[in-house]
Amino acid sequence: MTFLALIMTEAQYREIAERVIQSETFKLSKNYQNLLAYLVDCSLRDEVPKETTIAIEIFDKGPEFNPAESTIVRVSIYNLRKKLKEYYDTEGRDDRVKLVIPKGNYRVEWKVLPAKEKTQVAKQIPWKKLSFLFIIIIVVLFSIILVNFSGSQNSKNSLGEMAIPSNSVWEPFLNPLNNTMVVLGDLFVYAEQDELTNRNRTIRDMSINSDLELDAFLDTMADYTRSVSRLPYSLLIKSSAFCMKDISPLFFTHQKDFNLRVMSRFNSEDLYGQQIVFVGLLKTLGIFEQYFKSSQLNFIENNQMVRLDSLGNQISYVQDGNPVDFHTDYGLVAKFKGPDDNAIILFSGFQDTGVLQAVKNFTDLELLKQNETLLREKFGYLPENFEMLFKVTGVDRTELNSQVVYMNELPAQNSIW
């Protein structure tokens, strides 16, 4: 909260919140209006309500409500954050003061944006092409894996040409005694039938990212006239598929098996008994968003991360430009402990560009050496757990250049789970 936010009166806080609650984004969702108003009221009283209290006060649950058996509050808070983002992407894009619900708690904070900062309005995706794009990407994925399986031995700069040192970033994932899973970020989609035209459509809704969120959406739209059904597949992101051409030779040439799964089919039980490599956009992290609880970075928008420097000044990392033209993206590599004392490494970014370069920086032999050297020079040793952020520039995901803009050692023992 900035100085401007600190000197506002309670009446000003409430006026800002009320403008959001009465907006077009919220006016058709009485439940989310009530939930946001309740959280604002609690925050202004310097209270952080418990999950059970919210269930009783807002969702008319009885005192016997058990958060371990019902996710209604967590799902609703998740969707509320999505609605706030939708509001600030559209009606509230010029608002100087934003309502934010930080991940991990149920407290509303007021964030003041710099006068020059603007929230980008999300571009609509041609959803009618989703099913065709899905098929094309699957074909490309398997083609890439097959081609690189046969050609990886000939790569002049492949990690597969040398044994990975025992102190390398990759050691726990290639260790023959460990099980390893590669998880590809994907997007949730569902089917919808228009009864008037009798046409079936595959829908990708940015605010619906799981079966639970689809159920919550349908619960709040009792008058929804279209028939909705779940699909046995999801939308695979292009970068998730393309990155396999760099990752698969690493495993194949070290004779290391790995399991492959998409994020929408990953569950909490998969966090145990294996090392995990995640590849995908930041918005597809799913349960791995827990990582930000131990990070100095804060992922607050689909195109922005922030952190505080040693003097308390906020530093922003913002994706900018159209990916088909000259643009700036950020690639994130983070290695940290899972709940089973297992190793997890994330290769992520705002767009395909950041993801592709993040993977390349740790699968290309020379780039891996350079980045491990940078870590050793900064900390005096190669930290077991760390995060690195790369600024990536290029044109149409090609001619990419990257530079390290941030490095940090993460805690040896992780309490985020």
PDB file of C-alpha atoms in Angstrom, residues 32 71 74-80 82 188 190 204-221 230 286 289:
ATOM      1  CA  TYR A  32     -19.603 -12.000  -5.573  1.00  0.00           C
ATOM      2  CA  THR A  71     -14.022 -25.944  -1.461  1.00  0.00           C
ATOM      3  CA  ARG A  74     -11.635 -21.201  -1.904  1.00  0.00           C
ATOM      4  CA  VAL A  75     -13.230 -21.536  -5.333  1.00  0.00           C
ATOM      5  CA  SER A  76     -15.315 -18.396  -4.769  1.00  0.00           C
ATOM      6  CA  ILE A  77     -12.276 -16.371  -3.642  1.00  0.00           C
ATOM      7  CA  TYR A  78     -10.352 -17.628  -6.672  1.00  0.00           C
ATOM      8  CA  ASN A  79     -13.203 -16.545  -8.947  1.00  0.00           C
ATOM      9  CA  LEU A  80     -13.487 -13.224  -7.138  1.00  0.00           C
ATOM     10  CA  LYS A  82     -10.699 -13.341 -11.611  1.00  0.00           C
ATOM     11  CA  PHE A 188      -9.228 -25.762 -19.528  1.00  0.00           C
ATOM     12  CA  TYR A 190     -15.541 -27.127 -22.186  1.00  0.00           C
ATOM     13  CA  ARG A 204     -12.135 -21.272 -23.579  1.00  0.00           C
ATOM     14  CA  ASP A 205     -13.189 -18.856 -20.834  1.00  0.00           C
ATOM     15  CA  MET A 206     -10.284 -17.040 -19.139  1.00  0.00           C
ATOM     16  CA  SER A 207     -12.163 -17.064 -15.812  1.00  0.00           C
ATOM     17  CA  ILE A 208     -12.895 -20.816 -15.843  1.00  0.00           C
ATOM     18  CA  ASN A 209      -9.859 -23.040 -15.388  1.00  0.00           C
ATOM     19  CA  SER A 210     -11.133 -26.256 -13.786  1.00  0.00           C
ATOM     20  CA  ASP A 211     -14.197 -28.440 -13.273  1.00  0.00           C
ATOM     21  CA  LEU A 212     -14.742 -26.744  -9.908  1.00  0.00           C
ATOM     22  CA  GLU A 213     -14.766 -23.282 -11.460  1.00  0.00           C
ATOM     23  CA  LEU A 214     -17.116 -24.474 -14.198  1.00  0.00           C
ATOM     24  CA  ASP A 215     -19.496 -25.755 -11.518  1.00  0.00           C
ATOM     25  CA  ALA A 216     -19.248 -22.458  -9.648  1.00  0.00           C
ATOM     26  CA  PHE A 217     -19.998 -20.546 -12.862  1.00  0.00           C
ATOM     27  CA  LEU A 218     -23.081 -22.644 -13.585  1.00  0.00           C
ATOM     28  CA  ASP A 219     -24.284 -22.266  -9.988  1.00  0.00           C
ATOM     29  CA  THR A 220     -24.316 -18.482 -10.380  1.00  0.00           C
ATOM     30  CA  MET A 221     -26.004 -18.584 -13.791  1.00  0.00           C
ATOM     31  CA  ARG A 230     -17.111 -31.412 -19.967  1.00  0.00           C
ATOM     32  CA  GLY A 286      -2.317 -24.274 -11.306  1.00  0.00           C
ATOM     33  CA  GLU A 289       1.240 -20.983  -7.987  1.00  0.00           C
TER      34      GLU A 289
END
